[in-house]
Short mmCIF file of C-alpha atoms in Angstrom, two decimals:
data_model
loop_
_atom_site.label_atom_id
_atom_site.label_comp_id
_atom_site.label_asym_id
_atom_site.label_seq_id
_atom_site.Cartn_x
_atom_site.Cartn_y
_atom_site.Cartn_z
CA MET A 1 152.61 111.75 156.13
CA SER A 2 148.82 111.35 156.55
CA VAL A 3 148.24 113.26 153.30
CA TYR A 4 150.78 111.18 151.41
CA VAL A 5 148.92 107.90 151.96
CA PRO A 6 145.59 108.76 150.25
CA VAL A 7 147.35 110.53 147.35
CA LEU A 8 149.54 107.49 146.71
CA VAL A 9 146.73 104.99 147.18
CA VAL A 10 144.57 106.81 144.61
CA TYR A 11 147.51 107.21 142.24
CA LEU A 12 148.77 103.62 142.43
CA GLY A 13 145.18 102.34 142.27
CA LEU A 14 144.63 104.31 139.05
CA LEU A 15 147.72 102.75 137.48
CA ALA A 16 146.62 99.24 138.46
CA LEU A 17 143.15 99.95 137.04
CA ILE A 18 144.64 101.03 133.69
CA GLY A 19 146.57 97.76 133.51
CA TYR A 20 143.48 95.73 134.39
CA ARG A 21 141.28 97.51 131.82
CA LEU A 22 143.82 96.82 129.06
CA ARG A 23 144.25 93.12 129.90
CA ALA A 24 142.07 91.92 127.01
CA ARG A 25 144.01 93.90 124.40
CA SER A 26 147.03 91.53 124.44
CA ARG A 27 145.94 88.74 122.10
CA ASP A 28 149.32 87.88 120.61
CA ALA A 29 153.03 88.59 121.12
CA SER A 30 152.91 91.71 118.95
CA ASP A 31 150.12 93.15 121.15
CA PHE A 32 152.03 92.31 124.33
CA ALA A 33 155.44 93.58 123.15
CA ILE A 34 154.59 96.63 121.01
CA GLY A 35 150.85 97.15 121.44
CA GLY A 36 150.14 95.79 117.96
CA ARG A 37 151.69 98.99 116.50
CA SER A 38 148.54 100.88 117.44
CA VAL A 39 149.76 103.59 119.82
CA GLY A 40 148.89 107.24 119.07
CA PRO A 41 151.32 110.19 118.97
CA TRP A 42 150.48 111.76 122.34
CA VAL A 43 150.86 108.52 124.27
CA THR A 44 154.01 107.55 122.36
CA ALA A 45 155.61 110.95 122.94
CA LEU A 46 154.82 111.39 126.61
CA SER A 47 155.57 107.76 127.47
CA PHE A 48 159.01 108.32 125.85
CA VAL A 49 159.57 111.26 128.20
CA ALA A 50 158.44 109.20 131.21
CA ALA A 51 160.69 106.25 130.31
CA TYR A 52 163.65 108.58 129.67
CA TYR A 53 163.56 110.47 132.96
CA SER A 54 163.65 108.18 135.97
CA SER A 55 163.48 109.21 139.62
CA VAL A 56 167.27 108.97 139.60
CA VAL A 57 167.31 111.84 137.08
CA ILE A 58 165.09 114.03 139.26
CA ILE A 59 166.91 113.39 142.54
CA GLY A 60 170.38 113.05 140.93
CA GLY A 61 169.84 116.03 138.61
CA GLY A 62 168.90 118.13 141.63
CA ALA A 63 172.08 116.96 143.35
CA PHE A 64 174.19 118.02 140.35
CA GLY A 65 172.43 121.40 140.27
CA TRP A 66 173.13 121.86 143.99
CA MET A 67 176.80 120.93 143.59
CA TYR A 68 177.71 122.64 140.32
CA GLY A 69 175.07 125.37 139.89
CA LEU A 70 173.42 126.69 136.74
CA SER A 71 175.94 125.27 134.24
CA THR A 72 174.21 121.87 134.74
CA LEU A 73 171.27 123.29 132.74
CA TRP A 74 173.36 122.19 129.75
CA ILE A 75 172.77 118.54 130.73
CA GLY A 76 169.01 119.10 130.52
CA ALA A 77 169.44 120.98 127.23
CA GLY A 78 171.44 118.02 125.85
CA ASN A 79 168.64 115.66 126.90
CA VAL A 80 166.13 117.73 124.94
CA LEU A 81 168.12 118.52 121.79
CA LEU A 82 170.26 115.40 121.32
CA GLY A 83 168.50 112.81 123.48
CA THR A 84 164.98 113.62 122.31
CA THR A 85 164.49 115.86 119.26
CA LEU A 86 167.44 114.61 117.19
CA ALA A 87 166.86 111.01 118.35
CA TRP A 88 163.30 111.20 116.99
CA ILE A 89 164.33 112.85 113.73
CA VAL A 90 167.28 110.57 113.01
CA LEU A 91 165.89 107.27 114.33
CA GLY A 92 162.11 107.56 114.55
CA TRP A 93 160.99 107.59 110.92
CA ARG A 94 163.43 104.94 109.75
CA ILE A 95 162.86 102.59 112.70
CA ARG A 96 159.08 102.72 112.21
CA ARG A 97 159.38 101.90 108.50
CA PHE A 98 162.17 99.32 108.76
CA THR A 99 160.71 97.36 111.66
CA GLY A 100 157.30 97.31 109.97
CA ARG A 101 158.78 95.93 106.76
CA LEU A 102 160.96 93.41 108.57
CA GLY A 103 158.10 92.38 110.87
CA VAL A 104 160.19 92.58 114.05
CA MET A 105 159.14 93.65 117.52
CA THR A 106 162.40 93.86 119.49
CA LEU A 107 165.79 95.50 118.99
CA PRO A 108 167.64 92.14 118.84
CA GLY A 109 164.98 91.05 116.34
CA PHE A 110 165.87 94.06 114.16
CA PHE A 111 169.56 93.10 114.21
CA SER A 112 168.70 89.53 113.30
CA GLU A 113 166.55 90.45 110.27
CA ARG A 114 168.49 93.47 109.04
CA TYR A 115 171.86 91.73 109.18
CA ALA A 116 170.70 88.09 108.78
CA SER A 117 172.76 87.50 111.89
CA PRO A 118 171.57 85.24 114.73
CA PRO A 119 174.75 86.01 116.74
CA ALA A 120 173.85 89.73 116.69
CA ARG A 121 170.38 88.87 118.02
CA ILE A 122 171.67 86.58 120.77
CA PHE A 123 174.45 88.92 121.92
CA SER A 124 172.20 91.99 121.96
CA ALA A 125 169.42 90.08 123.79
CA ALA A 126 171.86 88.69 126.39
CA VAL A 127 173.56 92.02 127.12
CA THR A 128 170.28 93.93 127.08
CA GLY A 129 168.56 91.38 129.36
CA LEU A 130 171.37 91.19 131.90
CA PHE A 131 172.25 94.87 132.13
CA LEU A 132 168.68 96.12 131.97
CA ILE A 133 167.88 93.98 135.04
CA VAL A 134 170.82 95.66 136.76
CA TYR A 135 169.60 99.07 135.57
CA ASN A 136 166.10 98.25 136.84
CA VAL A 137 167.48 97.46 140.29
CA SER A 138 169.01 100.95 140.41
CA VAL A 139 165.69 102.52 139.32
CA LEU A 140 163.80 100.56 141.98
CA LYS A 141 166.37 101.55 144.59
CA GLY A 142 165.99 105.22 143.60
CA MET A 143 162.21 104.99 143.97
CA ALA A 144 162.42 103.28 147.37
CA ASN A 145 164.89 105.94 148.55
CA SER A 146 162.37 108.62 147.51
CA PHE A 147 159.64 106.92 149.60
CA GLU A 148 162.11 106.71 152.47
CA VAL A 149 163.19 110.35 152.40
CA LEU A 150 159.93 112.08 151.50
CA MET A 151 157.46 109.85 153.31
CA GLY A 152 159.43 108.11 156.02
CA MET A 153 158.48 104.68 154.65
CA PRO A 154 161.02 101.89 155.27
CA TYR A 155 163.20 101.10 152.28
CA TRP A 156 161.77 97.59 151.83
CA GLY A 157 158.24 99.00 151.92
CA GLY A 158 159.06 101.40 149.06
CA VAL A 159 160.51 98.56 146.99
CA LEU A 160 157.49 96.31 147.54
CA VAL A 161 154.74 98.93 147.10
CA SER A 162 156.06 100.39 143.87
CA GLY A 163 157.44 97.11 142.49
CA LEU A 164 154.31 95.04 143.01
CA VAL A 165 152.02 97.60 141.38
CA ILE A 166 154.30 97.76 138.34
CA LEU A 167 154.48 93.97 138.12
CA PHE A 168 150.70 93.76 138.20
CA TYR A 169 149.95 96.21 135.42
CA THR A 170 152.84 95.13 133.20
CA ALA A 171 152.11 91.40 133.39
CA VAL A 172 148.36 91.87 133.03
CA GLY A 173 148.15 94.68 130.49
CA GLY A 174 151.41 94.28 128.52
CA TYR A 175 152.93 97.09 126.45
CA LEU A 176 149.69 99.06 126.13
CA ALA A 177 149.38 99.21 129.91
CA VAL A 178 153.02 100.30 130.12
CA VAL A 179 152.61 103.18 127.66
CA TRP A 180 149.22 104.32 128.96
CA THR A 181 150.39 104.32 132.57
CA SER A 182 153.57 106.08 131.42
CA PHE A 183 151.40 108.72 129.71
CA VAL A 184 149.63 109.41 133.02
CA GLN A 185 152.95 109.28 134.86
CA ALA A 186 154.53 111.79 132.48
CA LEU A 187 151.72 114.26 133.16
CA VAL A 188 152.13 113.79 136.92
CA MET A 189 155.91 114.09 136.68
CA ILE A 190 155.78 117.24 134.52
CA GLY A 191 153.14 118.80 136.80
CA ALA A 192 155.19 117.98 139.91
CA LEU A 193 158.41 119.45 138.51
CA VAL A 194 156.68 122.63 137.31
CA LEU A 195 154.98 123.02 140.71
CA LEU A 196 158.27 122.62 142.60
CA THR A 197 160.11 125.03 140.29
CA PHE A 198 157.51 127.79 140.62
CA ALA A 199 157.28 127.39 144.39
CA ALA A 200 161.08 127.40 144.74
CA LEU A 201 161.49 130.47 142.50
CA GLN A 202 158.80 132.31 144.45
CA LYS A 203 160.48 131.48 147.76
CA ALA A 204 163.89 132.59 146.45
CA GLY A 205 162.57 135.89 145.03
CA GLY A 206 162.85 135.08 141.32
CA LEU A 207 165.53 133.89 138.94
CA ALA A 208 167.58 137.11 139.03
CA ALA A 209 167.78 136.90 142.84
CA VAL A 210 168.82 133.24 142.61
CA THR A 211 171.60 134.13 140.15
CA GLN A 212 172.88 136.91 142.38
CA ARG A 213 172.87 134.76 145.52
CA LEU A 214 174.53 131.85 143.68
CA ALA A 215 177.30 134.16 142.48
CA GLU A 216 177.81 135.26 146.10
CA ALA A 217 177.75 131.65 147.36
CA GLY A 218 180.64 130.47 145.24
CA PRO A 219 182.58 131.15 142.09
CA GLY A 220 181.61 128.83 139.28
CA LEU A 221 177.97 128.32 140.34
CA VAL A 222 176.60 130.66 137.66
CA GLY A 223 178.86 130.58 134.58
CA THR A 224 179.55 127.72 132.19
CA PRO A 225 181.44 125.38 132.49
CA GLY A 226 181.65 126.54 136.10
CA ALA A 227 183.00 124.39 138.88
CA TRP A 228 182.61 121.13 136.94
CA GLY A 229 184.86 122.06 133.99
CA TRP A 230 184.28 121.46 130.28
CA ALA A 231 185.41 117.81 130.26
CA GLY A 232 183.12 116.71 133.08
CA LEU A 233 180.11 118.73 131.98
CA LEU A 234 180.24 117.88 128.27
CA SER A 235 181.02 114.19 128.70
CA PHE A 236 178.18 113.72 131.20
CA ALA A 237 175.72 115.61 128.96
CA PHE A 238 176.85 113.47 126.02
CA ILE A 239 176.49 110.17 127.91
CA VAL A 240 172.96 110.82 129.15
CA SER A 241 171.84 112.21 125.76
CA LEU A 242 173.49 110.13 123.03
CA GLY A 243 173.25 106.96 125.13
CA VAL A 244 169.48 107.11 124.68
CA TRP A 245 169.93 106.24 120.99
CA GLY A 246 170.94 102.71 121.97
CA MET A 247 168.48 102.12 124.82
CA PRO A 248 165.85 99.54 123.76
CA GLN A 249 163.17 100.75 126.20
CA LEU A 250 163.18 104.11 124.40
CA VAL A 251 163.64 103.15 120.74
CA ILE A 252 160.79 100.62 121.10
CA ARG A 253 158.42 103.64 121.10
CA PHE A 254 159.21 104.06 117.39
CA TYR A 255 158.19 100.46 116.67
CA SER A 256 154.83 100.82 118.31
CA ILE A 257 153.50 104.14 116.97
CA LYS A 258 150.49 103.66 114.69
CA SER A 259 152.10 105.10 111.55
CA HIS A 260 155.10 107.16 110.55
CA LYS A 261 152.76 110.10 109.86
CA MET A 262 151.98 110.24 113.56
CA LEU A 263 155.65 110.76 114.32
CA ARG A 264 155.23 114.38 113.15
CA LEU A 265 152.86 115.35 115.95
CA GLY A 266 154.77 113.04 118.30
CA LEU A 267 158.02 114.88 117.57
CA VAL A 268 156.56 118.24 118.56
CA VAL A 269 154.83 116.84 121.66
CA VAL A 270 157.91 114.92 122.83
CA THR A 271 160.15 117.96 122.41
CA LEU A 272 157.81 120.14 124.44
CA GLY A 273 157.43 117.43 127.11
CA ALA A 274 161.16 116.82 127.28
CA THR A 275 161.86 120.46 128.17
CA VAL A 276 161.13 119.52 131.80
CA ALA A 277 164.63 118.03 131.75
CA LEU A 278 165.89 121.52 132.67
CA LEU A 279 163.88 121.66 135.87
CA PRO A 280 165.71 119.18 138.16
CA TYR A 281 168.97 121.04 137.46
CA LEU A 282 167.35 124.46 137.90
CA THR A 283 165.63 123.49 141.16
CA GLY A 284 168.88 121.89 142.33
CA ALA A 285 170.68 125.22 141.78
CA ILE A 286 167.86 127.08 143.58
CA SER A 287 168.16 124.64 146.49
CA ARG A 288 171.83 125.66 146.85
CA VAL A 289 170.52 129.11 147.76
CA LEU A 290 167.59 128.01 149.93
CA VAL A 291 169.07 124.94 151.66
CA PRO A 292 172.85 125.50 151.52
CA ALA A 293 173.73 123.10 154.36
CA LEU A 294 173.06 119.44 153.52
CA ASP A 295 174.67 116.16 154.60
CA SER A 296 174.55 114.91 151.01
CA PRO A 297 173.71 116.60 147.67
CA ASP A 298 171.09 113.86 147.08
CA GLN A 299 169.00 115.53 149.79
CA ALA A 300 168.73 118.76 147.77
CA ILE A 301 165.37 118.05 146.08
CA PRO A 302 163.69 116.34 149.09
CA ALA A 303 164.85 119.17 151.39
CA LEU A 304 163.64 121.82 148.92
CA THR A 305 160.28 120.04 148.61
CA LYS A 306 159.80 120.10 152.37
CA LEU A 307 160.75 123.79 152.51
CA VAL A 308 158.63 125.23 149.69
CA LEU A 309 155.61 122.90 149.34
CA ASN A 310 152.82 122.13 151.78
CA ASP A 311 151.82 118.52 152.56
CA TRP A 312 149.54 118.20 149.54
CA GLY A 313 152.18 119.67 147.24
CA GLY A 314 154.79 117.36 148.78
CA ALA A 315 152.54 114.34 148.26
CA PHE A 316 152.00 115.35 144.62
CA PHE A 317 155.73 115.78 144.13
CA LEU A 318 156.40 112.35 145.65
CA ALA A 319 153.86 110.93 143.19
CA GLY A 320 155.84 112.65 140.41
CA VAL A 321 159.14 111.16 141.55
CA VAL A 322 157.58 107.72 141.92
CA ALA A 323 155.94 108.15 138.49
CA ALA A 324 159.32 108.80 136.92
CA GLY A 325 160.76 105.64 138.44
CA MET A 326 157.75 103.40 137.80
CA SER A 327 157.45 104.30 134.13
CA THR A 328 161.14 103.60 133.55
CA PHE A 329 160.98 100.29 135.45
CA ALA A 330 157.88 99.12 133.57
CA GLY A 331 159.32 100.16 130.20
CA VAL A 332 162.47 98.17 130.90
CA LEU A 333 160.56 95.16 132.25
CA ILE A 334 158.49 94.71 129.10
CA ILE A 335 161.62 94.98 126.95
CA ILE A 336 163.46 92.28 128.90
CA SER A 337 160.53 89.85 128.93
CA SER A 338 159.66 90.24 125.24
CA SER A 339 163.32 89.97 124.28
CA LEU A 340 163.87 86.81 126.33
CA VAL A 341 160.70 85.14 125.06
CA ARG A 342 160.89 86.17 121.39
CA ASP A 343 164.64 86.44 120.74
CA VAL A 344 165.98 83.73 123.01
CA TRP A 345 163.17 81.23 123.51
CA VAL A 346 161.20 81.33 120.24
CA GLN A 347 163.83 82.45 117.71
CA GLY A 348 167.03 81.33 119.45
CA LEU A 349 165.90 77.92 120.69
CA GLY A 350 163.43 77.42 117.85
CA ARG A 351 160.41 76.75 120.09
CA SER A 352 157.11 77.23 118.33
CA LEU A 353 154.38 78.86 120.41
CA THR A 354 150.77 79.67 119.59
CA PRO A 355 149.87 83.39 119.88
CA ALA A 356 148.01 82.76 123.15
CA ALA A 357 150.89 80.68 124.54
CA GLU A 358 153.40 83.40 123.65
CA VAL A 359 151.35 86.01 125.49
CA LYS A 360 151.25 83.69 128.51
CA ALA A 361 155.01 83.16 128.26
CA ASN A 362 155.53 86.93 128.11
CA ARG A 363 153.32 87.45 131.17
CA GLY A 364 155.19 84.75 133.08
CA MET A 365 158.57 86.11 132.01
CA SER A 366 157.74 89.70 133.01
CA LEU A 367 156.58 88.42 136.42
CA ALA A 368 159.72 86.30 136.85
CA VAL A 369 162.11 89.09 135.79
CA GLY A 370 160.22 91.60 137.94
CA VAL A 371 160.34 89.36 141.03
CA VAL A 372 164.08 88.79 140.53
CA SER A 373 164.61 92.58 140.25
CA LEU A 374 162.53 93.14 143.41
CA LEU A 375 164.44 90.53 145.40
CA ILE A 376 167.80 91.94 144.31
CA ALA A 377 166.65 95.51 145.05
CA LEU A 378 165.56 94.55 148.59
CA LYS A 379 169.18 93.96 149.51
CA PRO A 380 171.40 94.75 146.52
CA PRO A 381 174.74 92.90 146.61
CA ALA A 382 177.81 95.12 146.28
CA LEU A 383 178.52 93.75 142.80
CA ILE A 384 175.09 94.81 141.53
CA LEU A 385 175.58 98.32 142.89
CA VAL A 386 178.88 98.53 141.03
CA LEU A 387 177.32 97.19 137.84
CA THR A 388 174.50 99.76 137.90
CA ALA A 389 177.10 102.40 137.09
CA PHE A 390 178.10 100.34 134.03
CA ALA A 391 174.68 99.38 132.69
CA TRP A 392 173.92 102.47 130.61
CA ALA A 393 177.41 102.48 129.04
CA VAL A 394 177.41 98.77 128.18
CA ILE A 395 173.90 98.70 126.67
CA ALA A 396 174.53 101.83 124.59
CA SER A 397 177.94 100.56 123.42
CA THR A 398 176.29 97.32 122.28
CA ASN A 399 173.31 98.71 120.40
CA LEU A 400 173.95 102.27 119.27
CA TRP A 401 176.06 101.92 116.12
CA PRO A 402 174.63 98.65 114.75
CA LEU A 403 171.21 100.32 114.99
CA LEU A 404 172.19 103.65 113.44
CA PHE A 405 174.35 102.16 110.67
CA GLY A 406 171.76 99.46 110.05
CA LEU A 407 169.25 102.21 109.25
CA TYR A 408 171.45 104.44 107.11
CA TRP A 409 174.34 102.48 105.56
CA ARG A 410 173.26 99.60 103.35
CA ARG A 411 176.76 98.17 103.14
CA THR A 412 177.13 97.76 106.91
CA SER A 413 178.70 94.36 107.42
CA PRO A 414 176.93 91.89 109.72
CA ARG A 415 180.28 90.68 111.07
CA ALA A 416 181.37 94.27 111.72
CA ALA A 417 178.08 94.87 113.56
CA VAL A 418 178.62 91.83 115.81
CA TRP A 419 182.27 92.71 116.54
CA SER A 420 181.28 96.30 117.20
CA MET A 421 178.76 95.04 119.79
CA VAL A 422 181.17 92.63 121.46
CA LEU A 423 184.20 94.91 121.57
CA GLY A 424 182.19 98.03 122.44
CA ALA A 425 180.49 96.30 125.39
CA ALA A 426 183.76 94.71 126.55
CA ALA A 427 185.65 98.01 126.32
CA ALA A 428 183.01 99.87 128.34
CA LEU A 429 182.96 97.12 130.98
CA ILE A 430 186.74 96.77 131.26
CA TRP A 431 187.33 100.54 131.32
CA GLN A 432 184.77 101.14 134.07
CA THR A 433 186.14 98.23 136.11
CA ALA A 434 189.73 99.44 135.75
CA SER A 435 188.64 102.95 136.66
CA ARG A 436 186.89 101.66 139.82
CA LEU A 437 189.92 99.63 140.83
CA GLY A 438 192.20 102.64 140.33
CA ALA A 439 194.16 100.80 137.64
CA LEU A 440 194.00 103.68 135.14
CA PRO A 441 196.49 106.56 135.02
CA GLU A 442 195.22 109.60 136.93
CA ALA A 443 194.62 111.68 133.79
CA TRP A 444 192.35 109.01 132.23
CA ARG A 445 190.09 108.36 135.20
CA GLY A 446 187.76 111.20 134.24
CA VAL A 447 186.95 109.50 130.91
CA HIS A 448 183.75 107.47 131.25
CA GLY A 449 183.54 103.90 129.93
CA PHE A 450 180.67 105.03 127.69
CA MET A 451 183.02 107.22 125.64
CA VAL A 452 185.55 104.39 125.31
CA GLY A 453 182.96 101.70 124.47
CA VAL A 454 181.01 103.81 122.00
CA GLY A 455 184.21 105.18 120.44
CA LEU A 456 185.74 101.74 119.90
CA ALA A 457 182.44 100.32 118.64
CA LEU A 458 182.29 103.12 116.02
CA VAL A 459 185.81 102.44 114.77
CA VAL A 460 185.13 98.69 114.57
CA ILE A 461 181.87 98.98 112.66
CA VAL A 462 183.28 101.45 110.11
CA ALA A 463 186.58 99.63 109.57
CA GLY A 464 184.91 96.21 109.59
CA THR A 465 182.37 97.31 106.98
CA TRP A 466 185.09 98.57 104.63
CA LEU A 467 186.87 95.25 104.96
CA GLY A 468 183.86 92.93 105.15
CA ARG A 469 180.78 91.99 103.15
CA PRO A 470 177.31 93.52 103.43
CA ALA A 471 174.22 91.58 104.55
CA PRO A 472 172.45 89.39 101.95
CA ARG A 473 170.64 91.44 99.27
CA GLU A 474 167.30 89.99 100.28
CA ASN A 475 167.55 91.39 103.80
CA ILE A 476 168.65 94.83 102.59
CA ALA A 477 165.85 94.93 100.02
CA ARG A 478 163.26 94.00 102.66
CA ALA A 479 164.54 96.64 105.07
CA TRP A 480 164.55 99.39 102.42
CA GLY A 481 161.20 98.30 101.03
CA GLU A 482 162.47 97.45 97.55
CA SER A 483 161.68 94.48 95.35
CA GLU A 484 164.63 92.21 94.90
CA PRO A 485 166.46 92.47 91.58
CA GLY A 486 165.15 89.79 89.28
CA ALA A 487 162.25 88.98 91.59
CA MET B 1 175.45 139.28 131.03
CA GLY B 2 172.26 137.78 129.64
CA PRO B 3 168.71 137.99 131.03
CA PHE B 4 168.20 137.55 134.82
CA GLY B 5 171.89 138.26 135.40
CA ILE B 6 172.79 134.84 133.92
CA PRO B 7 175.95 134.81 131.79
CA TRP B 8 175.25 134.12 128.10
CA SER B 9 177.34 130.93 128.29
CA THR B 10 174.73 129.50 130.68
CA PHE B 11 171.64 131.23 129.31
CA ALA B 12 172.40 129.63 125.95
CA ALA B 13 171.17 126.32 127.46
CA PHE B 14 167.64 127.79 127.37
CA LEU B 15 168.25 128.88 123.78
CA ALA B 16 169.35 125.34 122.89
CA VAL B 17 165.99 124.06 124.13
CA LEU B 18 164.24 126.73 122.07
CA LEU B 19 166.27 125.59 119.07
CA ALA B 20 165.06 122.01 119.68
CA ILE B 21 161.42 123.20 119.61
CA VAL B 22 161.97 125.18 116.38
CA LEU B 23 163.78 122.20 114.84
CA ALA B 24 160.92 119.85 115.75
CA LEU B 25 158.31 122.19 114.20
CA ALA B 26 160.40 122.76 111.07
CA PHE B 27 161.10 119.06 110.54
CA ALA B 28 157.43 118.13 111.05
CA ALA B 29 156.39 120.79 108.50
CA TRP B 30 159.07 119.69 106.01
CA ASP B 31 158.05 116.03 106.33
CA ARG B 32 154.43 116.93 105.68
CA ILE B 33 155.34 118.89 102.54
CA ARG B 34 157.66 116.11 101.33
CA GLU B 35 154.96 113.50 101.77
CA ALA B 36 152.39 115.61 99.93
CA ARG B 37 154.83 116.08 97.03
CA GLU B 38 155.56 112.36 96.88
CA ALA B 39 151.84 111.56 96.89
CA GLY B 40 151.33 114.11 94.10
CA ALA B 41 154.13 112.58 92.03
CA ARG B 42 152.68 109.09 92.54
CA ASP B 43 149.22 110.25 91.44
CA ALA B 44 150.73 111.86 88.32
CA ASP B 45 152.57 108.61 87.46
CA GLU B 46 149.45 106.54 87.87
CA GLY B 47 147.51 109.01 85.67
CA GLY B 48 150.17 108.69 82.97
CA ASP B 49 150.01 104.89 83.12
CA ARG B 50 146.33 104.99 82.45
#
């Protein structure tokens, strides 16, 4: 405990200092929301990794590894291949070019300009704002639980310490502070996971010994699909990998990189960084061998940390877990505030703001949204806890296809995009609610709302585009960087 | 059985990650070549215009 305090004070102080040093770099809304499109490849890539993997992934991934064994490595592999490498290849280049040409700085802003559709902007901003706040509460809760378990700090203390530091550097330093702190946090998180994995493997006598002892511990802990079964394993890997393609806090990294040329180095760096996704699942499986008796699978990683690391190592690992949570929270916070100010206040309500006033509005909004998230996280109502399970599915069902089709299919109909958003989000929400209430037939309960929402949204956007009209030529020409015919 | 006594069905997860790294390197290299070709073609066009 005594070691944990100085490590965390130094670490959190460093993050606050980064935010403070970058305060003067936010001169207008573009600086505050996307760093003035000036971020380099290393920072873009590693901040993507940090925003992707929250503390919930580390603790929850370990729990899955403990429960289901080595087959869960496929979830991490899906995160790397589909959630990172293919996401960068398929989305990165086009998003950087399109958003630059359209002059937009948020995902709802992209929908508005690409489709000439204010309803698409408003719906995406509303769903994103509401459900990202809910998602942020779950991230904050995960961080506070980590403080509680690893350090013995009261839950409310964990919420306040981590939340207030994030609020400070996000409101003061804007997007640049978010990505630079995320860069540092990614390094800490990667270092912490590598340290824990090596220490755990050493304690267990190597990977071959782990495999042998897992096979003895229970059938299905070594092979694939193992105890989880194909349906559970594949659908979960799919949700946490493809869902990323519609998450604004991740795709915003493609808006803000300095140029599309820098995506090349970024792609290689992000793929290498993302490989740490395997480690929570691997260490979770190792913990099944080393700490087989637990009250709850969520204790797997904390218990393993206490067993194989000394106090300094444990403090470093806690910093890594907190880093994962903080970077995700900050990334989400800046998205919500810039979306509410730009897409709802300025564009939606038609309020004109000077560049300095818009930066101030963004700072105020990020503080307000952050304080609301903190207050909810201190004592989350039951409804919020239920909604956290829906957030990822609803946001992805809203944004994924209108974004992907908007980048690749010129004909995509604006009306089809809006209906795809509305029906996809509604389907995900209704399915998850019905599943929770036990209103679905037994055989369907294993199907996640994400699959239903994203599936329906895909059908709607394709069918609606065949039946409907494309966006105005001017908007398509601007997005594709072509001069208008006759212009 | 694959390396470390892990069945191939599970060990393939590591290979999938390796595939992602190879894919990233190959795509980055291809994009660089494509851009150089496009720049070359543009230069040739501009030379012809003159």
